[in-house]
Short mmCIF file of C-alpha atoms in Angstrom, two decimals:
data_model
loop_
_atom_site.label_atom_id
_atom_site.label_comp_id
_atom_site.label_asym_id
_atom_site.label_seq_id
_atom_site.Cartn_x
_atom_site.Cartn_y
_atom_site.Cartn_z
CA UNK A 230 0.00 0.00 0.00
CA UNK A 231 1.12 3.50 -0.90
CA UNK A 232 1.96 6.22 1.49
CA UNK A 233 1.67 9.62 -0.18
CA UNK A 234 3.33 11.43 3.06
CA UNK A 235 6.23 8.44 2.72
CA UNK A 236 6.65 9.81 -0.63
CA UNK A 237 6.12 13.42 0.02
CA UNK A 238 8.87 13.42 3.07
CA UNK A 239 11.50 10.83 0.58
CA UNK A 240 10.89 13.59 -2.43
CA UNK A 241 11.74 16.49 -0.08
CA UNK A 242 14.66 15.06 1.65
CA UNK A 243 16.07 13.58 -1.96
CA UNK A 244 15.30 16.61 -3.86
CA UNK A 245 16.82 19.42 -1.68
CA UNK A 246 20.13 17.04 -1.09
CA UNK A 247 20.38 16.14 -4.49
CA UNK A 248 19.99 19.71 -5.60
CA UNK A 249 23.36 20.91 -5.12
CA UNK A 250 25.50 17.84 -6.44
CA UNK A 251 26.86 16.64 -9.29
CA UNK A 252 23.95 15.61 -10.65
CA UNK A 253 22.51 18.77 -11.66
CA UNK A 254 26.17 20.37 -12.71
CA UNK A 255 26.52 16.74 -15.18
CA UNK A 256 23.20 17.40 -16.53
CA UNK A 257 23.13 21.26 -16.58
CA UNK A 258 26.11 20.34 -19.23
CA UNK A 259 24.50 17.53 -20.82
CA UNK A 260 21.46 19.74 -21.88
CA UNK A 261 23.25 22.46 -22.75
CA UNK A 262 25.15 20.31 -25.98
CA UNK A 263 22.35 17.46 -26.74
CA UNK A 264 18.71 17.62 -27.12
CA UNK A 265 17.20 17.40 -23.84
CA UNK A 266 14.28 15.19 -24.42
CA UNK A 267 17.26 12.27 -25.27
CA UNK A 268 19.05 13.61 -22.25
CA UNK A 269 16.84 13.14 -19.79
CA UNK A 270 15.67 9.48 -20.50
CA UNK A 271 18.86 8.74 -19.81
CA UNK A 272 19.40 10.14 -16.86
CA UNK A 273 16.18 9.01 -15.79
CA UNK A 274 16.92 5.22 -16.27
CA UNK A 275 20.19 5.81 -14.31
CA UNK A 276 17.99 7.11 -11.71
CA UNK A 277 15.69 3.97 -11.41
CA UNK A 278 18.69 1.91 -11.67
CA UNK A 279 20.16 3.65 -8.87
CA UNK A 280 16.91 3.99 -6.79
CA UNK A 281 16.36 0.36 -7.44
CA UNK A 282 20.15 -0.68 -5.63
CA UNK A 283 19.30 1.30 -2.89
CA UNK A 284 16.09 -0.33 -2.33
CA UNK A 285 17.33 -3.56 -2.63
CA UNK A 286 20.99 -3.07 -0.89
CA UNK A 287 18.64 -1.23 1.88
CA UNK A 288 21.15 -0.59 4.23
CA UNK A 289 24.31 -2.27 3.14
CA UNK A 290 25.08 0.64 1.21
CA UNK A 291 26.04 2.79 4.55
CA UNK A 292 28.93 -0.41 5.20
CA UNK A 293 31.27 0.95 2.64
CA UNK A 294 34.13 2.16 3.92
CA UNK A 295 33.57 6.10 3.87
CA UNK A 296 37.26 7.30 3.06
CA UNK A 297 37.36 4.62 -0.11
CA UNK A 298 34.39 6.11 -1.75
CA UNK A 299 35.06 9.78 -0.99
CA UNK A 300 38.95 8.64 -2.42
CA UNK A 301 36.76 7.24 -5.60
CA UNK A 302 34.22 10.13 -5.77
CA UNK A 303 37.32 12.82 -5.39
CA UNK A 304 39.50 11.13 -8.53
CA UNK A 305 36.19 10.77 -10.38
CA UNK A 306 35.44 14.79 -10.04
CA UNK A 307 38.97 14.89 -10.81
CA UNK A 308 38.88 13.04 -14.11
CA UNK A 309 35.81 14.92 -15.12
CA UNK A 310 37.00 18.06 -14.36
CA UNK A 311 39.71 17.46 -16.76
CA UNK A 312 37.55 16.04 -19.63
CA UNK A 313 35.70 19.23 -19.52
CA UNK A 314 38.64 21.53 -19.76
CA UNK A 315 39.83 19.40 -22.46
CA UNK A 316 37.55 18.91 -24.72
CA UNK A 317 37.39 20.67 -28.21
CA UNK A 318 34.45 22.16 -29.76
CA UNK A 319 36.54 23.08 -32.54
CA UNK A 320 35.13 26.90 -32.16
CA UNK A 321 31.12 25.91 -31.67
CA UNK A 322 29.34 27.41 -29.32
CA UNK A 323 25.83 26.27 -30.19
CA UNK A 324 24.09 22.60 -29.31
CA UNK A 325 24.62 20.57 -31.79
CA UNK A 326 21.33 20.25 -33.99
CA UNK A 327 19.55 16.86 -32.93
CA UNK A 328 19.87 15.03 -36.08
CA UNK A 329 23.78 15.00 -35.49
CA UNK A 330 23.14 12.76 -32.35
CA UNK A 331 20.96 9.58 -32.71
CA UNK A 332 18.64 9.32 -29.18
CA UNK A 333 20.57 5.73 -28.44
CA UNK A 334 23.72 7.82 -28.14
CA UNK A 335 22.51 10.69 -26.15
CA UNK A 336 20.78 8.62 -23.90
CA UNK A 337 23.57 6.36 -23.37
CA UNK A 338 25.80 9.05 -22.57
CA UNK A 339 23.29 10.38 -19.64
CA UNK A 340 22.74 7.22 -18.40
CA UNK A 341 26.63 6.12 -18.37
CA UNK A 342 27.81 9.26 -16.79
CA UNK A 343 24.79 9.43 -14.34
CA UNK A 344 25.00 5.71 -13.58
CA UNK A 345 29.03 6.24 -12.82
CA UNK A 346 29.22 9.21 -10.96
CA UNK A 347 25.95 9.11 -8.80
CA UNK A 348 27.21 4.83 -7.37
CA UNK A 349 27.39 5.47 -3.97
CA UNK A 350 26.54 8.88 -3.77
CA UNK A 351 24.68 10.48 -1.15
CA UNK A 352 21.31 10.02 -1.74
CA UNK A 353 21.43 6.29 -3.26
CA UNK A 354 22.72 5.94 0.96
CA UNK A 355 19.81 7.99 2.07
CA UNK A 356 17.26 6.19 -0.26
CA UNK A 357 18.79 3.02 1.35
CA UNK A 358 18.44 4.12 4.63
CA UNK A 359 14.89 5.72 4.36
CA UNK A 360 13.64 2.53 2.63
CA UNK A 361 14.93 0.68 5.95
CA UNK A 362 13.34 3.29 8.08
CA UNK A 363 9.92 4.14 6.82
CA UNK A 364 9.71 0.04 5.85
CA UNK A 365 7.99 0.82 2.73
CA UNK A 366 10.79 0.32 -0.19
CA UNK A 367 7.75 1.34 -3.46
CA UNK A 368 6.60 4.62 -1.68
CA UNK A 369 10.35 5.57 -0.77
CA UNK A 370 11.71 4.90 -4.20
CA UNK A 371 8.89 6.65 -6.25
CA UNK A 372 9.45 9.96 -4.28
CA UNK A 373 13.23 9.41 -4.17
CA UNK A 374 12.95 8.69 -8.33
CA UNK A 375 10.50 11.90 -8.26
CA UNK A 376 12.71 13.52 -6.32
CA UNK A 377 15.79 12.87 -8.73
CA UNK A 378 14.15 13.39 -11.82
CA UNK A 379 12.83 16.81 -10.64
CA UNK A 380 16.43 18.07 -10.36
CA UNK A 381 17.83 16.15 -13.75
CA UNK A 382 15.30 18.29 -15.25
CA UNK A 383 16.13 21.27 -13.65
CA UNK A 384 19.50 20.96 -14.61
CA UNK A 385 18.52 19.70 -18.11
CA UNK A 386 15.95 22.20 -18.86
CA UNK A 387 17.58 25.42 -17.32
CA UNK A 388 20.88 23.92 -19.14
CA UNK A 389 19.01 25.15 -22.42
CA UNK A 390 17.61 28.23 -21.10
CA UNK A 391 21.04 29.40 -19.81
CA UNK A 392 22.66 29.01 -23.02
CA UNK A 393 20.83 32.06 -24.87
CA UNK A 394 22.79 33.91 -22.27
CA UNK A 395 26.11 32.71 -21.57
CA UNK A 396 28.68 31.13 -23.46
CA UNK A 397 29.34 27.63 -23.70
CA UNK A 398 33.35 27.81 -23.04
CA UNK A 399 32.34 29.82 -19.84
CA UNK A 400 30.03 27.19 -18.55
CA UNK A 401 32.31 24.95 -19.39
CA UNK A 402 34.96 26.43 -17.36
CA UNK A 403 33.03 26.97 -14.24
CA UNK A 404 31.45 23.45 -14.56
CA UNK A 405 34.94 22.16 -14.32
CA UNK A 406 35.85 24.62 -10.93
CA UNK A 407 33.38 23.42 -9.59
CA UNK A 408 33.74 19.86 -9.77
CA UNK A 409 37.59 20.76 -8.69
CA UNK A 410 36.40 22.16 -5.40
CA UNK A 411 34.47 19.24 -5.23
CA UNK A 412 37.18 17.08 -5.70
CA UNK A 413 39.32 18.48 -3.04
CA UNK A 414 36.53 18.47 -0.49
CA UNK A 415 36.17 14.39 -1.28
CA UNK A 416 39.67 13.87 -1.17
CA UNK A 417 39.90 15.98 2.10
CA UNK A 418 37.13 13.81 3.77
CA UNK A 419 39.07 10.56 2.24
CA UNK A 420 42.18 11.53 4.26
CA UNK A 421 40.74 13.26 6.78
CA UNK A 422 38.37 9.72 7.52
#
């Protein structure tokens, strides 16, 4: 049986932690070069994938060694940091019309980079531990999917709207600072333990 406050409470919770990560910086860039319809159904199956290993893992998720995955996480921002700075455009700055990239593609590429960078994140432990708490693993993962796909398509969507006003390169570039800073804070808290 359903619990509409279960998944009011695990949309709220995933949503507002979820809103500041990754996720929204990997698809802010994502929409901003691909079509976002193809975009976003790939990032939304790597959602249910993800939602779905935290339901089932439930709690073994919060046994992983904490330093390892920040370690992981930090070298991961790393790497991306550095595929975004070194990328070429060859001069574009507009998104690439979408006949130039098939919807298989596209939504491969969401799903691959969300699928990589999100294992083990944050919320995939909270969605474990709220489906152990509230006992009710369909209610918690439709609002912690809801809550996901809410900020992929905030990131998506507002991708494409920021793009009639700022320059690719300088998206780019702050994209990549950003995921710097966050790759020193997770290599801090991998040392730090």
């Amino acid at each position: 049986m359903l619990s509409f406050t279960v998944i009011v409470v695990v949309f709220g919770v995933i949503f507002l932690a979820e809103l500041p990560d990754k996720t929204a910086l990997a698809s802010l860039m994502l929409g901003t070069r691909y079509r976002a319809s193809y975009v976003f159904a790939g990032v939304a199956a790597a959602f249910l994938v993800h939602v779905a290993l935290a339901i089932a893992a439930g709690s073994l998720l919060t046994l992983l060694p904490h330093r390892w995955v920040q370690g992981v996480v930090g070298l991961l921002f790393l790497g991306g940091a550095a595929m975004l700075l070194l990328h070429k455009d060859e001069g574009e700055e507009t998104v690439k019309p979408p006949a130039d990239q098939s919807f298989w593609k596209v939504a491969g590429a969401g799903f691959t980079l969300i699928l990589v960078a999100e294992f083990g994140d944050l919320t995939q432990i909270m969605t474990a531990n709220l489906a152990a708490r509230y006992d009710d693993p369909v209610s918690v993962g439709i609002g912690a999917v809801l809550g996901l796909w809410a900020v992929g398509a905030l990131g998506i969507f507002g991708g494409k709207m920021l793009m009639k006003r700022v320059p690719l390169s300088l998206i780019t570039k702050i994209a990549a600072g950003v995921m710097v800073v966050l790759a020193a804070f997770s290599l801090y808290e991998a040392v730090a333990g």
